[in-house]
Amino acid sequence: MLSRTADHLFWMARYTERAENTARMLDVNMQTAMLPQSEADAERGWRATLGISELQSAYDEKYGQSGGKFQTQDMLDFMVRDPDNSSSIMACLTAARENARAVRGTLTTEVWEIQNATWLDMQKRLNSKLLETDPSQFFEWVKYRSHLSRGVTLGTMLKDEAIHFIRLGTFLERADNTARILDVKFHGAKEAAKDVQQRDFYYWAALLRSVSGFEIYRKVYRDVITPERVAELLMLRGDMPRSLLACMDDVVDNLRQLRNDVSADTERFAGKLHAQLKFGHIDDIMKAGLHQTLTEFLESIYELGNRVSRDFLVPLAA
């Protein structure tokens, strides 16, 4: 397969997954912002999302660090519909559609039509003011369209190199975003005032729901929600679909299917990262520092993405 074709497939999948995960991150913030807390705590939670997404400076440049009171609607506009923010939901779904359009001949008609219809429907929904009146409904729509895209891709495309590049992009992006969601919420929990236990329950329940993990947590642990178990579920459980280990299972598998003459070092790098999760223990992670562990993981995922681009795709600009 031509590296440019592989590049478009890889980034089509990454941008689709990124839009979904941005919707998940914003949705959990909308839920936690409604819990009893001060305005300062609520703003801190939103700004933690900007920080972990590496968008704080871009947001401050647009809305001003001291330009008045922090507005949730400004945050939603920036993260959802701002064309200048390359990580906004609108920018991601537009980029996914453009990458799909560039390789229409490689995709099935159904896959292309899902990408195109999602982009068209997004314009209507944003123009209808749904984001202002019911943001959670808009976020659910984004998640549903991402699920639909993955399902149609798996159900209609030949299981050849194209599908492996799509899957590789999906799971690299998902691993990155699960780590970010986990990190930002643990940071928020530390910085927020110590409130009653009931608030903690709703806080962690909202986090679990943001990664479709609430029912899974209840099934696995059958007990009260604790931060350590949330971290274990989202990092070390291979049977949890959005966990770091589950993502790396698929990354390693798809890299193996795509291996070429120059990819051995990249496979080895991915294998080491996978092994750290597969044989890791939550007590050791908490002792070493969860934030430090997640930061190192994010750095490794970024490096792995660069290695994939170097070995298989159009190399990223220096």
PDB file of N, CA and C in Angstrom, residues 22-86:
ATOM      1  N   THR A  22     -12.941  13.720  22.736  1.00  0.00           N
ATOM      2  CA  THR A  22     -13.163  15.097  23.170  1.00  0.00           C
ATOM      3  C   THR A  22     -14.585  15.241  23.701  1.00  0.00           C
ATOM      4  N   ALA A  23     -15.545  14.623  23.002  1.00  0.00           N
ATOM      5  CA  ALA A  23     -16.934  14.648  23.473  1.00  0.00           C
ATOM      6  C   ALA A  23     -17.052  13.976  24.837  1.00  0.00           C
ATOM      7  N   ARG A  24     -16.355  12.882  25.039  1.00  0.00           N
ATOM      8  CA  ARG A  24     -16.390  12.189  26.326  1.00  0.00           C
ATOM      9  C   ARG A  24     -15.805  13.069  27.433  1.00  0.00           C
ATOM     10  N   MET A  25     -14.680  13.719  27.151  1.00  0.00           N
ATOM     11  CA  MET A  25     -14.040  14.556  28.155  1.00  0.00           C
ATOM     12  C   MET A  25     -14.914  15.745  28.525  1.00  0.00           C
ATOM     13  N   LEU A  26     -15.541  16.362  27.529  1.00  0.00           N
ATOM     14  CA  LEU A  26     -16.408  17.506  27.795  1.00  0.00           C
ATOM     15  C   LEU A  26     -17.677  17.077  28.545  1.00  0.00           C
ATOM     16  N   ASP A  27     -18.202  15.918  28.190  1.00  0.00           N
ATOM     17  CA  ASP A  27     -19.420  15.440  28.829  1.00  0.00           C
ATOM     18  C   ASP A  27     -19.202  15.182  30.318  1.00  0.00           C
ATOM     19  N   VAL A  28     -18.070  14.562  30.659  1.00  0.00           N
ATOM     20  CA  VAL A  28     -17.811  14.290  32.078  1.00  0.00           C
ATOM     21  C   VAL A  28     -17.593  15.597  32.829  1.00  0.00           C
ATOM     22  N   ASN A  29     -17.017  16.603  32.188  1.00  0.00           N
ATOM     23  CA  ASN A  29     -16.867  17.903  32.840  1.00  0.00           C
ATOM     24  C   ASN A  29     -18.204  18.587  33.050  1.00  0.00           C
ATOM     25  N   MET A  30     -19.112  18.442  32.075  1.00  0.00           N
ATOM     26  CA  MET A  30     -20.450  19.001  32.246  1.00  0.00           C
ATOM     27  C   MET A  30     -21.147  18.355  33.438  1.00  0.00           C
ATOM     28  N   GLN A  31     -20.966  17.044  33.601  1.00  0.00           N
ATOM     29  CA  GLN A  31     -21.602  16.341  34.709  1.00  0.00           C
ATOM     30  C   GLN A  31     -21.004  16.753  36.059  1.00  0.00           C
ATOM     31  N   THR A  32     -19.679  16.785  36.144  1.00  0.00           N
ATOM     32  CA  THR A  32     -19.032  17.117  37.417  1.00  0.00           C
ATOM     33  C   THR A  32     -19.214  18.590  37.760  1.00  0.00           C
ATOM     34  N   ALA A  33     -19.364  19.446  36.747  1.00  0.00           N
ATOM     35  CA  ALA A  33     -19.573  20.877  37.012  1.00  0.00           C
ATOM     36  C   ALA A  33     -20.910  21.136  37.699  1.00  0.00           C
ATOM     37  N   MET A  34     -21.847  20.188  37.570  1.00  0.00           N
ATOM     38  CA  MET A  34     -23.161  20.357  38.197  1.00  0.00           C
ATOM     39  C   MET A  34     -23.188  19.891  39.645  1.00  0.00           C
ATOM     40  N   LEU A  35     -22.093  19.282  40.111  1.00  0.00           N
ATOM     41  CA  LEU A  35     -22.025  18.870  41.511  1.00  0.00           C
ATOM     42  C   LEU A  35     -21.834  20.094  42.408  1.00  0.00           C
ATOM     43  N   PRO A  36     -22.233  19.992  43.681  1.00  0.00           N
ATOM     44  CA  PRO A  36     -22.047  21.131  44.596  1.00  0.00           C
ATOM     45  C   PRO A  36     -20.564  21.471  44.736  1.00  0.00           C
ATOM     46  N   GLN A  37     -20.184  22.673  44.309  1.00  0.00           N
ATOM     47  CA  GLN A  37     -18.801  23.123  44.380  1.00  0.00           C
ATOM     48  C   GLN A  37     -18.761  24.626  44.107  1.00  0.00           C
ATOM     49  N   SER A  38     -17.641  25.227  44.439  1.00  0.00           N
ATOM     50  CA  SER A  38     -17.485  26.659  44.202  1.00  0.00           C
ATOM     51  C   SER A  38     -17.218  26.916  42.722  1.00  0.00           C
ATOM     52  N   GLU A  39     -17.426  28.164  42.299  1.00  0.00           N
ATOM     53  CA  GLU A  39     -17.135  28.529  40.919  1.00  0.00           C
ATOM     54  C   GLU A  39     -15.659  28.323  40.610  1.00  0.00           C
ATOM     55  N   ALA A  40     -14.802  28.580  41.600  1.00  0.00           N
ATOM     56  CA  ALA A  40     -13.360  28.412  41.403  1.00  0.00           C
ATOM     57  C   ALA A  40     -13.012  26.947  41.124  1.00  0.00           C
ATOM     58  N   ASP A  41     -13.653  26.018  41.861  1.00  0.00           N
ATOM     59  CA  ASP A  41     -13.407  24.593  41.634  1.00  0.00           C
ATOM     60  C   ASP A  41     -13.899  24.164  40.258  1.00  0.00           C
ATOM     61  N   ALA A  42     -15.074  24.667  39.865  1.00  0.00           N
ATOM     62  CA  ALA A  42     -15.616  24.321  38.552  1.00  0.00           C
ATOM     63  C   ALA A  42     -14.693  24.821  37.449  1.00  0.00           C
ATOM     64  N   GLU A  43     -14.210  26.068  37.588  1.00  0.00           N
ATOM     65  CA  GLU A  43     -13.295  26.610  36.583  1.00  0.00           C
ATOM     66  C   GLU A  43     -11.997  25.826  36.559  1.00  0.00           C
ATOM     67  N   ARG A  44     -11.521  25.416  37.741  1.00  0.00           N
ATOM     68  CA  ARG A  44     -10.281  24.634  37.804  1.00  0.00           C
ATOM     69  C   ARG A  44     -10.419  23.326  37.035  1.00  0.00           C
ATOM     70  N   GLY A  45     -11.593  22.709  37.132  1.00  0.00           N
ATOM     71  CA  GLY A  45     -11.820  21.465  36.399  1.00  0.00           C
ATOM     72  C   GLY A  45     -11.771  21.669  34.894  1.00  0.00           C
ATOM     73  N   TRP A  46     -12.400  22.752  34.410  1.00  0.00           N
ATOM     74  CA  TRP A  46     -12.362  23.049  32.968  1.00  0.00           C
ATOM     75  C   TRP A  46     -10.942  23.358  32.513  1.00  0.00           C
ATOM     76  N   ARG A  47     -10.220  24.127  33.315  1.00  0.00           N
ATOM     77  CA  ARG A  47      -8.860  24.497  32.923  1.00  0.00           C
ATOM     78  C   ARG A  47      -7.911  23.296  32.966  1.00  0.00           C
ATOM     79  N   ALA A  48      -8.197  22.341  33.855  1.00  0.00           N
ATOM     80  CA  ALA A  48      -7.401  21.114  33.870  1.00  0.00           C
ATOM     81  C   ALA A  48      -7.573  20.358  32.552  1.00  0.00           C
ATOM     82  N   THR A  49      -8.786  20.396  32.005  1.00  0.00           N
ATOM     83  CA  THR A  49      -9.036  19.760  30.711  1.00  0.00           C
ATOM     84  C   THR A  49      -8.220  20.436  29.616  1.00  0.00           C
ATOM     85  N   LEU A  50      -8.178  21.758  29.641  1.00  0.00           N
ATOM     86  CA  LEU A  50      -7.369  22.486  28.663  1.00  0.00           C
ATOM     87  C   LEU A  50      -5.889  22.139  28.824  1.00  0.00           C
ATOM     88  N   GLY A  51      -5.436  22.064  30.076  1.00  0.00           N
ATOM     89  CA  GLY A  51      -4.029  21.790  30.332  1.00  0.00           C
ATOM     90  C   GLY A  51      -3.600  20.419  29.852  1.00  0.00           C
ATOM     91  N   ILE A  52      -4.396  19.405  30.187  1.00  0.00           N
ATOM     92  CA  ILE A  52      -4.015  18.048  29.815  1.00  0.00           C
ATOM     93  C   ILE A  52      -4.151  17.832  28.310  1.00  0.00           C
ATOM     94  N   SER A  53      -4.983  18.651  27.643  1.00  0.00           N
ATOM     95  CA  SER A  53      -5.123  18.584  26.187  1.00  0.00           C
ATOM     96  C   SER A  53      -4.117  19.482  25.475  1.00  0.00           C
ATOM     97  N   GLU A  54      -3.270  20.158  26.270  1.00  0.00           N
ATOM     98  CA  GLU A  54      -2.235  21.062  25.741  1.00  0.00           C
ATOM     99  C   GLU A  54      -2.853  22.203  24.937  1.00  0.00           C
ATOM    100  N   LEU A  55      -3.974  22.738  25.440  1.00  0.00           N
ATOM    101  CA  LEU A  55      -4.694  23.805  24.746  1.00  0.00           C
ATOM    102  C   LEU A  55      -4.863  25.064  25.594  1.00  0.00           C
ATOM    103  N   GLN A  56      -4.238  25.074  26.774  1.00  0.00           N
ATOM    104  CA  GLN A  56      -4.418  26.212  27.665  1.00  0.00           C
ATOM    105  C   GLN A  56      -3.959  27.523  27.028  1.00  0.00           C
ATOM    106  N   SER A  57      -2.771  27.521  26.427  1.00  0.00           N
ATOM    107  CA  SER A  57      -2.237  28.759  25.843  1.00  0.00           C
ATOM    108  C   SER A  57      -3.087  29.230  24.674  1.00  0.00           C
ATOM    109  N   ALA A  58      -3.572  28.285  23.851  1.00  0.00           N
ATOM    110  CA  ALA A  58      -4.410  28.666  22.706  1.00  0.00           C
ATOM    111  C   ALA A  58      -5.730  29.267  23.186  1.00  0.00           C
ATOM    112  N   TYR A  59      -6.299  28.699  24.246  1.00  0.00           N
ATOM    113  CA  TYR A  59      -7.545  29.234  24.792  1.00  0.00           C
ATOM    114  C   TYR A  59      -7.326  30.634  25.374  1.00  0.00           C
ATOM    115  N   ASP A  60      -6.255  30.788  26.148  1.00  0.00           N
ATOM    116  CA  ASP A  60      -5.982  32.081  26.771  1.00  0.00           C
ATOM    117  C   ASP A  60      -5.701  33.152  25.717  1.00  0.00           C
ATOM    118  N   GLU A  61      -5.038  32.762  24.657  1.00  0.00           N
ATOM    119  CA  GLU A  61      -4.751  33.725  23.587  1.00  0.00           C
ATOM    120  C   GLU A  61      -6.036  34.224  22.941  1.00  0.00           C
ATOM    121  N   LYS A  62      -7.026  33.338  22.832  1.00  0.00           N
ATOM    122  CA  LYS A  62      -8.279  33.718  22.175  1.00  0.00           C
ATOM    123  C   LYS A  62      -9.215  34.462  23.115  1.00  0.00           C
ATOM    124  N   TYR A  63      -9.313  34.011  24.358  1.00  0.00           N
ATOM    125  CA  TYR A  63     -10.299  34.580  25.284  1.00  0.00           C
ATOM    126  C   TYR A  63      -9.688  35.463  26.367  1.00  0.00           C
ATOM    127  N   GLY A  64      -8.352  35.467  26.450  1.00  0.00           N
ATOM    128  CA  GLY A  64      -7.688  36.353  27.403  1.00  0.00           C
ATOM    129  C   GLY A  64      -7.606  35.769  28.786  1.00  0.00           C
ATOM    130  N   GLN A  65      -6.407  35.814  29.361  1.00  0.00           N
ATOM    131  CA  GLN A  65      -6.210  35.264  30.706  1.00  0.00           C
ATOM    132  C   GLN A  65      -6.943  36.068  31.762  1.00  0.00           C
ATOM    133  N   SER A  66      -7.083  37.358  31.540  1.00  0.00           N
ATOM    134  CA  SER A  66      -7.747  38.202  32.538  1.00  0.00           C
ATOM    135  C   SER A  66      -8.837  39.038  31.887  1.00  0.00           C
ATOM    136  N   GLY A  67      -9.461  38.491  30.877  1.00  0.00           N
ATOM    137  CA  GLY A  67     -10.481  39.230  30.137  1.00  0.00           C
ATOM    138  C   GLY A  67     -11.855  39.128  30.748  1.00  0.00           C
ATOM    139  N   GLY A  68     -11.937  38.831  32.015  1.00  0.00           N
ATOM    140  CA  GLY A  68     -13.236  38.733  32.659  1.00  0.00           C
ATOM    141  C   GLY A  68     -13.481  37.344  33.212  1.00  0.00           C
ATOM    142  N   LYS A  69     -14.697  37.105  33.609  1.00  0.00           N
ATOM    143  CA  LYS A  69     -15.089  35.850  34.244  1.00  0.00           C
ATOM    144  C   LYS A  69     -15.039  34.690  33.254  1.00  0.00           C
ATOM    145  N   PHE A  70     -14.550  33.552  33.738  1.00  0.00           N
ATOM    146  CA  PHE A  70     -14.511  32.344  32.897  1.00  0.00           C
ATOM    147  C   PHE A  70     -15.937  31.930  32.542  1.00  0.00           C
ATOM    148  N   GLN A  71     -16.169  31.669  31.254  1.00  0.00           N
ATOM    149  CA  GLN A  71     -17.496  31.292  30.782  1.00  0.00           C
ATOM    150  C   GLN A  71     -17.466  29.868  30.217  1.00  0.00           C
ATOM    151  N   THR A  72     -18.340  29.021  30.738  1.00  0.00           N
ATOM    152  CA  THR A  72     -18.414  27.647  30.238  1.00  0.00           C
ATOM    153  C   THR A  72     -18.729  27.619  28.752  1.00  0.00           C
ATOM    154  N   GLN A  73     -19.587  28.549  28.299  1.00  0.00           N
ATOM    155  CA  GLN A  73     -19.956  28.555  26.890  1.00  0.00           C
ATOM    156  C   GLN A  73     -18.758  28.868  25.990  1.00  0.00           C
ATOM    157  N   ASP A  74     -17.848  29.727  26.464  1.00  0.00           N
ATOM    158  CA  ASP A  74     -16.623  29.999  25.698  1.00  0.00           C
ATOM    159  C   ASP A  74     -15.802  28.721  25.553  1.00  0.00           C
ATOM    160  N   MET A  75     -15.723  27.974  26.643  1.00  0.00           N
ATOM    161  CA  MET A  75     -14.980  26.710  26.634  1.00  0.00           C
ATOM    162  C   MET A  75     -15.601  25.726  25.644  1.00  0.00           C
ATOM    163  N   LEU A  76     -16.924  25.609  25.668  1.00  0.00           N
ATOM    164  CA  LEU A  76     -17.600  24.692  24.757  1.00  0.00           C
ATOM    165  C   LEU A  76     -17.406  25.121  23.308  1.00  0.00           C
ATOM    166  N   ASP A  77     -17.527  26.420  23.039  1.00  0.00           N
ATOM    167  CA  ASP A  77     -17.303  26.904  21.672  1.00  0.00           C
ATOM    168  C   ASP A  77     -15.892  26.575  21.203  1.00  0.00           C
ATOM    169  N   PHE A  78     -14.921  26.772  22.077  1.00  0.00           N
ATOM    170  CA  PHE A  78     -13.525  26.529  21.728  1.00  0.00           C
ATOM    171  C   PHE A  78     -13.266  25.050  21.449  1.00  0.00           C
ATOM    172  N   MET A  79     -13.820  24.176  22.281  1.00  0.00           N
ATOM    173  CA  MET A  79     -13.551  22.744  22.165  1.00  0.00           C
ATOM    174  C   MET A  79     -14.448  22.035  21.158  1.00  0.00           C
ATOM    175  N   VAL A  80     -15.544  22.663  20.769  1.00  0.00           N
ATOM    176  CA  VAL A  80     -16.492  21.991  19.873  1.00  0.00           C
ATOM    177  C   VAL A  80     -16.470  22.565  18.467  1.00  0.00           C
ATOM    178  N   ARG A  81     -16.601  23.893  18.321  1.00  0.00           N
ATOM    179  CA  ARG A  81     -16.836  24.439  16.984  1.00  0.00           C
ATOM    180  C   ARG A  81     -15.759  25.390  16.476  1.00  0.00           C
ATOM    181  N   ASP A  82     -14.703  25.613  17.251  1.00  0.00           N
ATOM    182  CA  ASP A  82     -13.679  26.564  16.828  1.00  0.00           C
ATOM    183  C   ASP A  82     -12.821  25.978  15.706  1.00  0.00           C
ATOM    184  N   PRO A  83     -12.864  26.563  14.495  1.00  0.00           N
ATOM    185  CA  PRO A  83     -12.071  26.020  13.390  1.00  0.00           C
ATOM    186  C   PRO A  83     -10.568  26.224  13.574  1.00  0.00           C
ATOM    187  N   ASP A  84     -10.181  27.196  14.428  1.00  0.00           N
ATOM    188  CA  ASP A  84      -8.760  27.457  14.673  1.00  0.00           C
ATOM    189  C   ASP A  84      -8.154  26.479  15.673  1.00  0.00           C
ATOM    190  N   ASN A  85      -9.000  25.756  16.383  1.00  0.00           N
ATOM    191  CA  ASN A  85      -8.531  24.734  17.324  1.00  0.00           C
ATOM    192  C   ASN A  85      -8.553  23.389  16.595  1.00  0.00           C
ATOM    193  N   SER A  86      -7.386  22.887  16.249  1.00  0.00           N
ATOM    194  CA  SER A  86      -7.305  21.659  15.448  1.00  0.00           C
ATOM    195  C   SER A  86      -7.820  20.433  16.189  1.00  0.00           C
TER     196      SER A  86
END
